[in-house]
Short mmCIF file of C-alpha atoms and ligand atoms in Angstrom, two decimals:
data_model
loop_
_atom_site.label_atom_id
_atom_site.label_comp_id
_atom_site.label_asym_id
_atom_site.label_seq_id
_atom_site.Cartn_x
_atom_site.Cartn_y
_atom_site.Cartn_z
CA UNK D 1 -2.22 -15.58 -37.92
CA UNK D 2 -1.29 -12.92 -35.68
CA UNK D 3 1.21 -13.77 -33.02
CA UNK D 4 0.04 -14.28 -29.16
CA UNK D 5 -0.06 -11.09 -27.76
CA UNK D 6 -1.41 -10.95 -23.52
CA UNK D 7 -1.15 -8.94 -20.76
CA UNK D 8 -1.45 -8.05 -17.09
CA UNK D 9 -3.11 -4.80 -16.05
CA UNK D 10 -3.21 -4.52 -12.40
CA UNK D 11 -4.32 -1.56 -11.07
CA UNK D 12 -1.62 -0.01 -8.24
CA UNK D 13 -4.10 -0.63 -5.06
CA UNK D 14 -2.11 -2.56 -3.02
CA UNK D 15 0.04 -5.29 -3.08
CA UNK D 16 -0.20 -8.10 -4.94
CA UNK D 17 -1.36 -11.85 -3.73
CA UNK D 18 -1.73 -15.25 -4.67
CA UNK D 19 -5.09 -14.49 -6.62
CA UNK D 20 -3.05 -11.51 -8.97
CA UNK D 21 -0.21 -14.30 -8.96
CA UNK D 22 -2.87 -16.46 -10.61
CA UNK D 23 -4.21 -14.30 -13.00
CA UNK D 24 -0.17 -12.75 -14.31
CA UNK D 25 0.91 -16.54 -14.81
CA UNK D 26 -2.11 -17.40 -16.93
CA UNK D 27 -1.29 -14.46 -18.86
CA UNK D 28 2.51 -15.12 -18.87
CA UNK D 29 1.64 -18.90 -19.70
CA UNK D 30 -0.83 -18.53 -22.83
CA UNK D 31 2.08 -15.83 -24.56
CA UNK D 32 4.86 -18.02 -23.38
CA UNK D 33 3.03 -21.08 -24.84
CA UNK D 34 2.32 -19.60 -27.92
CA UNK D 35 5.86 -18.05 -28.38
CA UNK D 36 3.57 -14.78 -28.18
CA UNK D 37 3.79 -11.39 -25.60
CA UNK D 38 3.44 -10.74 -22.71
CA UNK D 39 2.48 -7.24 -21.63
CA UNK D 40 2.29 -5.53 -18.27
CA UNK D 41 0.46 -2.40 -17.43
CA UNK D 42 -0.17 -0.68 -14.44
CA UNK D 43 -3.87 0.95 -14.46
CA UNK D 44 -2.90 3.72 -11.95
CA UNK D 45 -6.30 6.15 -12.57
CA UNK D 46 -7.98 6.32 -9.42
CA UNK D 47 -5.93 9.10 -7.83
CA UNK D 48 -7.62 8.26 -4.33
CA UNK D 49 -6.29 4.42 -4.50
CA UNK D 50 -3.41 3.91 -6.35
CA UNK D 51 -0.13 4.42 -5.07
CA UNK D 52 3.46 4.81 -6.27
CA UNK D 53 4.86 2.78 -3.97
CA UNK D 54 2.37 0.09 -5.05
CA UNK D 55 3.21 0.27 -8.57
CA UNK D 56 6.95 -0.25 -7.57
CA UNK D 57 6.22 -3.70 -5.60
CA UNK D 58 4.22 -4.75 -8.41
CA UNK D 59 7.21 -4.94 -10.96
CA UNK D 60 9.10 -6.33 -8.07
CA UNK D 61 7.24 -9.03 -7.00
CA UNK D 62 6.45 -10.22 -10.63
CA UNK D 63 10.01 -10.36 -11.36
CA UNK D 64 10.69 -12.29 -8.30
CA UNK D 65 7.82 -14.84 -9.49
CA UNK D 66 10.25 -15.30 -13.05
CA UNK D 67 6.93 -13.57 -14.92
CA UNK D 68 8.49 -11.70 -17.09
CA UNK D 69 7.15 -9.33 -19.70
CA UNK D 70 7.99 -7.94 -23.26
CA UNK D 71 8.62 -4.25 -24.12
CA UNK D 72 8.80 -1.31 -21.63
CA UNK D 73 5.91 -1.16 -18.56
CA UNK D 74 2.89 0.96 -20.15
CA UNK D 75 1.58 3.40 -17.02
CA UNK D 76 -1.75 4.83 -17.99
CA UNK D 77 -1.56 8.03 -15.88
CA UNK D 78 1.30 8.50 -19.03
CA UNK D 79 -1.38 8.54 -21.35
CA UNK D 80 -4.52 11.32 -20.50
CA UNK D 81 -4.27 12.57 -23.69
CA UNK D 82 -5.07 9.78 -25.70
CA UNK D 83 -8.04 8.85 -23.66
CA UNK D 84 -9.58 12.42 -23.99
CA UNK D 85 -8.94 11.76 -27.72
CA UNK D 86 -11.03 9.03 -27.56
CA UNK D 87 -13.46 10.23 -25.41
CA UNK D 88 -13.60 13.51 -27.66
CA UNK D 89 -14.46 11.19 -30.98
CA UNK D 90 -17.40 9.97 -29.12
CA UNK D 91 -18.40 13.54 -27.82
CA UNK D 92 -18.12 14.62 -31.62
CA UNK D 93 -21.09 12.18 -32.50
CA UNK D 94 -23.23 12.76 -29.91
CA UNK D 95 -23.22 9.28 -27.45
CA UNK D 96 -21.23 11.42 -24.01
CA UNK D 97 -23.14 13.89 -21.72
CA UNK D 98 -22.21 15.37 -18.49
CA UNK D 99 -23.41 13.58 -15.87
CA UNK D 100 -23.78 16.04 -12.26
CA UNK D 101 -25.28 13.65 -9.92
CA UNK D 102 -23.63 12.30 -6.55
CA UNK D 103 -23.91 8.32 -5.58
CA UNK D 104 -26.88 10.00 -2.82
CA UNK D 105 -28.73 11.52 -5.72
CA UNK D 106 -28.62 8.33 -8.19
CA UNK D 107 -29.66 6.27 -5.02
CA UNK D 108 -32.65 8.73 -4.17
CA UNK D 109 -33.65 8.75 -7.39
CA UNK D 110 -33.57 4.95 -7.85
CA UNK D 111 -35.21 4.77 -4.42
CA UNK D 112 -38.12 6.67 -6.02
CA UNK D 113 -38.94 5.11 -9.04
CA UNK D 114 -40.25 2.15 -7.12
CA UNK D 115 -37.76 -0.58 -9.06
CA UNK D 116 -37.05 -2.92 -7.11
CA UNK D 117 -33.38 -2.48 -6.01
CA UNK D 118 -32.08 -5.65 -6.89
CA UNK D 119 -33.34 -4.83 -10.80
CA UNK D 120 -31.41 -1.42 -10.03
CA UNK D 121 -27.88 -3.05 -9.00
CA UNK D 122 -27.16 -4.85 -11.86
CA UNK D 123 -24.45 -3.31 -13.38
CA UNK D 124 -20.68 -3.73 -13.19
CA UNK D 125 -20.48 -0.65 -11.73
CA UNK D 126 -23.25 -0.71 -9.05
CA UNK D 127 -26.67 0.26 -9.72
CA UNK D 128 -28.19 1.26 -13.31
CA UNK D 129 -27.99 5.33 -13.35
CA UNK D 130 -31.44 6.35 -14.26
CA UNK D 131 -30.62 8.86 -16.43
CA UNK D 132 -31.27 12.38 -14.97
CA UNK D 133 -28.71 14.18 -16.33
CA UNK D 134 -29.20 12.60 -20.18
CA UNK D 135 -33.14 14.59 -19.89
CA UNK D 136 -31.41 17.73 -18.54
CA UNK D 137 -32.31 20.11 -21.13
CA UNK D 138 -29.56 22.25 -22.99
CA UNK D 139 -29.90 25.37 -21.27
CA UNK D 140 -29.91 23.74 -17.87
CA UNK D 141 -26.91 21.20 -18.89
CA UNK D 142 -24.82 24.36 -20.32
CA UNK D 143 -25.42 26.32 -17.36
CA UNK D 144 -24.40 23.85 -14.92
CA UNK D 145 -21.27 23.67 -17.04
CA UNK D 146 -20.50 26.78 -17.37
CA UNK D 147 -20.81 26.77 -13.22
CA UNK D 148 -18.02 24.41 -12.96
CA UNK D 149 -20.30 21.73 -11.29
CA UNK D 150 -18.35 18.56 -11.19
CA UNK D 151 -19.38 16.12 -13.82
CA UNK D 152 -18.56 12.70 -14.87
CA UNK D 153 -19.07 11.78 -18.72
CA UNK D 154 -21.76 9.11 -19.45
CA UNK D 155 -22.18 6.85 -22.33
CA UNK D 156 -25.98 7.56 -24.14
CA UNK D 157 -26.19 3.68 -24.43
CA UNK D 158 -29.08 3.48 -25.93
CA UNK D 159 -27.57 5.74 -28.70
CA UNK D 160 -24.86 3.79 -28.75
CA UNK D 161 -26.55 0.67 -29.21
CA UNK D 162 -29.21 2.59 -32.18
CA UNK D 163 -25.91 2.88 -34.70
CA UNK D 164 -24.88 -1.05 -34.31
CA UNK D 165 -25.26 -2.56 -37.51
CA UNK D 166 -25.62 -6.31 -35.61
CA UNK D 167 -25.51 -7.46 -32.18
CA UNK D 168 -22.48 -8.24 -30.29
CA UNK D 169 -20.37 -10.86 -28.97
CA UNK D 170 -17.47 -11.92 -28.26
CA UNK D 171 -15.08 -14.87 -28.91
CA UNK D 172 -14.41 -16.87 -24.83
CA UNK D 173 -11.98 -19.30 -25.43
CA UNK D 174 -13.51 -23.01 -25.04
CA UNK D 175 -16.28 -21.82 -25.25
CA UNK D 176 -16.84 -20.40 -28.68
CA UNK D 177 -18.80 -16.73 -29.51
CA UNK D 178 -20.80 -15.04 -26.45
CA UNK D 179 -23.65 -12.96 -26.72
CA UNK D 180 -23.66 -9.56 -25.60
CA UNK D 181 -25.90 -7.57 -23.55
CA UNK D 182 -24.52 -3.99 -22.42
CA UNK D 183 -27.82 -2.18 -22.82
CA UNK D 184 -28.12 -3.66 -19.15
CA UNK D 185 -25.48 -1.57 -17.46
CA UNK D 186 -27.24 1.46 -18.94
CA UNK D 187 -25.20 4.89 -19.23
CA UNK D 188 -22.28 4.07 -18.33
CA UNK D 189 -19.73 6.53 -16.96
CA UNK D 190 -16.61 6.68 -19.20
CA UNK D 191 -15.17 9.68 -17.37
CA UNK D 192 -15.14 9.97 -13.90
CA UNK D 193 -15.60 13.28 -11.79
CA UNK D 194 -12.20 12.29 -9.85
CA UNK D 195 -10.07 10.92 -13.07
CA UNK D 196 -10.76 12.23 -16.33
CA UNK D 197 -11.52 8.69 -17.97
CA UNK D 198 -13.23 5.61 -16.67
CA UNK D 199 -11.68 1.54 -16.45
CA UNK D 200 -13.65 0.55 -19.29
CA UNK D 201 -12.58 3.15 -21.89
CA UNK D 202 -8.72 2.99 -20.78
CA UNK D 203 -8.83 -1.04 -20.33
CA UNK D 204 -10.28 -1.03 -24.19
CA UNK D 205 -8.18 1.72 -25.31
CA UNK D 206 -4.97 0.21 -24.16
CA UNK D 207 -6.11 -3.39 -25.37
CA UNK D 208 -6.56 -2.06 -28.58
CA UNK D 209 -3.11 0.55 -29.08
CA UNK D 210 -1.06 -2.13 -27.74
CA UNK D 211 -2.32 -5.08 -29.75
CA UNK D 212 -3.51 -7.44 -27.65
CA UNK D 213 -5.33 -10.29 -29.40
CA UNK D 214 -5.72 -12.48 -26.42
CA UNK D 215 -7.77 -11.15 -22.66
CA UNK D 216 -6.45 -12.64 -19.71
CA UNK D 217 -8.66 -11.86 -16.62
CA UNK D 218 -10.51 -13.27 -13.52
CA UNK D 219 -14.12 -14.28 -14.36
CA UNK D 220 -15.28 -11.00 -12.16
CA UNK D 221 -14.69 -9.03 -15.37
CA UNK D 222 -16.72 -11.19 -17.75
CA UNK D 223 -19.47 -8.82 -17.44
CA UNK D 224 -17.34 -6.26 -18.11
CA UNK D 225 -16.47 -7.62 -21.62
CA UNK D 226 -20.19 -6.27 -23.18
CA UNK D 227 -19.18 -2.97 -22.45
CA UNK D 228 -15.58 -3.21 -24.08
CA UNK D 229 -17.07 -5.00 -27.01
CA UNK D 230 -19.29 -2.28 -27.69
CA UNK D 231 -16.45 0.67 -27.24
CA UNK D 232 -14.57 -1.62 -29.54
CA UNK D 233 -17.33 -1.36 -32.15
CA UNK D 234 -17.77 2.19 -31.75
CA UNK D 235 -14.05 3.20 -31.76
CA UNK D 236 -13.06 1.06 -34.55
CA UNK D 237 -10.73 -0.75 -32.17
CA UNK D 238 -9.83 -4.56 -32.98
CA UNK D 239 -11.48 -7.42 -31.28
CA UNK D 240 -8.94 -9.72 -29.62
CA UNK D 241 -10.04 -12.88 -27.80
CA UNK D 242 -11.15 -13.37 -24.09
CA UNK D 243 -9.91 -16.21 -21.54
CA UNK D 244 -11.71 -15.14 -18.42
CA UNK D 245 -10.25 -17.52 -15.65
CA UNK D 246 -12.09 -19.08 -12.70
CA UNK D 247 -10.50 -16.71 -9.46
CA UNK D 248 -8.48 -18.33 -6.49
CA UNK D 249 -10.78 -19.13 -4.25
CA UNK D 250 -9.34 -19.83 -0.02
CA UNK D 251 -9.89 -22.78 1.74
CA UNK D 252 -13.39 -21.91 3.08
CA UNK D 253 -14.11 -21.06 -0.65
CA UNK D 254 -14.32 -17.62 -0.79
CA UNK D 255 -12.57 -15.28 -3.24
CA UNK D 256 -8.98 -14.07 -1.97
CA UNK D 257 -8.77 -10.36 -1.50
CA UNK D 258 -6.86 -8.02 0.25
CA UNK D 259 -9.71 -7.14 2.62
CA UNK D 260 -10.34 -10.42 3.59
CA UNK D 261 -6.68 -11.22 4.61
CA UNK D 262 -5.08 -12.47 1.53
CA UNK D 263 -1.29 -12.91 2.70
CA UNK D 264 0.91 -10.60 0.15
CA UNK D 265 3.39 -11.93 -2.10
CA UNK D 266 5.87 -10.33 -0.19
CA UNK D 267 4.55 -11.49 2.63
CA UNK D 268 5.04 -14.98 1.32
CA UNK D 269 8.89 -13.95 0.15
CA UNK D 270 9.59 -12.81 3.51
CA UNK D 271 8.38 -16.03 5.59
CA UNK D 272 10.53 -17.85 2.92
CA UNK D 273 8.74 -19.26 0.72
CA UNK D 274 10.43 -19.63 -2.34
CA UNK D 275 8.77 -18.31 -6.42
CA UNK D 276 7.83 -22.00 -7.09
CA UNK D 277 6.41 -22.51 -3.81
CA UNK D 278 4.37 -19.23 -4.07
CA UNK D 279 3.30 -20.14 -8.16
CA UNK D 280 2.18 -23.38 -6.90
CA UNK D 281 -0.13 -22.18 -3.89
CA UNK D 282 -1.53 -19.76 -6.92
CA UNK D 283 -2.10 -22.51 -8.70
CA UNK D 284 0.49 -22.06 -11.24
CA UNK D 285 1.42 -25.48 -11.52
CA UNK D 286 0.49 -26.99 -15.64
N1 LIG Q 301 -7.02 -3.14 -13.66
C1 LIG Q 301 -8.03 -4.12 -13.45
C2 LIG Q 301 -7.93 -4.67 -12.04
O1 LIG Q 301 -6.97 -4.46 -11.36
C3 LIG Q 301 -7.93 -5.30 -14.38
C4 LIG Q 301 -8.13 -4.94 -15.80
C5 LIG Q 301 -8.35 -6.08 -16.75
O2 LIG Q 301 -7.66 -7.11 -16.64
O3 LIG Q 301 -9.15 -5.94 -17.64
O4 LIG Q 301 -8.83 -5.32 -11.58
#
């Protein structure tokens, strides 16, 4: 069998804290265990959040924690040209289009349908886009390019999901095969306006070119997993294996993050506390 191979991606937002502690070490843990790898990548795509200096403190703090990783630090801003490769293979048969609308327009047009708008949030990525752009017709959708109008680049899902030649799933460790459902995310954008390709096609593509058999992640991205599974399918990528982990929770239960006050590592490190001390409030401790 394959050897353990795992990673971290953290994306350079911020700096990390107990919960991204957490999630690294069960990473770290299930390659260590295994005499396996452990990766670490830096998903740096969203030019208006990520930060340089961010991506520095992330190395940083991880090697203070004793986390370490195998191989060189893969930065994805590094890699825009295999994405667009990627993204061009799906162009070639037919499952991208350009997608022109703004978040007001997709909400307007959602707010007009009559759905009720708790059937039209359902996605990973907020609500279900309802498809304007995919019934633009060719003259319209070329001129509109040939403008220059912004446009991200959508997934046609239901394409996507015609060529299948049997449903998905995926393998959750303890828990045995999942099914999937991606057809209810609907087009999903796999190029943004602002980056040139989307979380789920660089989180797959990476998985995939840096052979990673085993998913470590907080249970917030389980629903992402349908999606990935199906780029996996269409892309010929390999499947690894999922562990999605219960996240950190505070005392009064809710999940830590940033926003809501999570105390930084560094934060930690500077009032003293020492790497074990800090693993063990992540709950690093088995
Ligand atoms: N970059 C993602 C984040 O910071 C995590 C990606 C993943 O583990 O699949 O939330």
């Amino acid at each position: 069998m394959a050897s353990t191979v795992t990673r971290f991606a953290p994306s350079p937002t911020g700096f990390l804290h107990l919960g991204h502690a957490h999630s690294a070490w069960q990473g770290w843990r299930a390659a260590r265990q295994a005499g396996g790898r452990f990766l670490l990548r830096l998903e740096d795509l969203d030019p208006g959040r990520c930060r340089p200096e961010y991506a520095a403190a992330i190395t940083e703090d991880l090697r203070w924690l004793g986390l370490d990783w195998d191989g060189p630090v893969r930065v994805q801003s590094e890699h825009m040209a295999e994405y667009r490769a990627a993204l061009d293979v799906l162009a070639a048969r037919g499952l991208l289009y350009p997608c022109f609308c703004t978040r007001a327009e997709i909400a307007r047009e959602i707010a007009g349908s009559g759905r009720a708008p708790h059937l039209a949030a359902a996605g990973p990525d907020g609500p279900v886009y309802p498809g304007t752009c995919r019934r633009l017709s060719p003259d319209r959708r070329a001129a509109r390019l040939a403008a220059g109008e912004p446009h991200a680049l959508r997934l046609d899902m239901a394409g996507a999901l015609a060529g299948l030649s049997a449903p998905l799933s995926f393998e959750e460790l303890g828990e045995g095969r999942v099914r999937c459902d991606p057809a209810r995310f609907g087009d999903v954008v796999l190029a943004r306006k602002d980056a040139p390709a989307s979380y789920h096609l660089c989180v797959t593509h990476d998985d995939a070119v840096q052979g990673v058999t085993l998913v470590t992640r907080g249970e917030d991205l389980r629903a992402a997993t349908d999606i990935h599974r199906l780029l996996q399918d269409l892309l010929g990528w390999p499947e690894p294996a999922y562990a999605h982990h219960p996240l950190l929770r505070g005392a009064d239960g809710r999940r830590l993050a940033k926003r809501d006050g999570a105390p930084a590592l560094r934060d930690l490190r500077a009032a003293g506390r020492s790497p074990g001390e800090v693993l063990a409030l992540a709950g690093a401790t088995s």
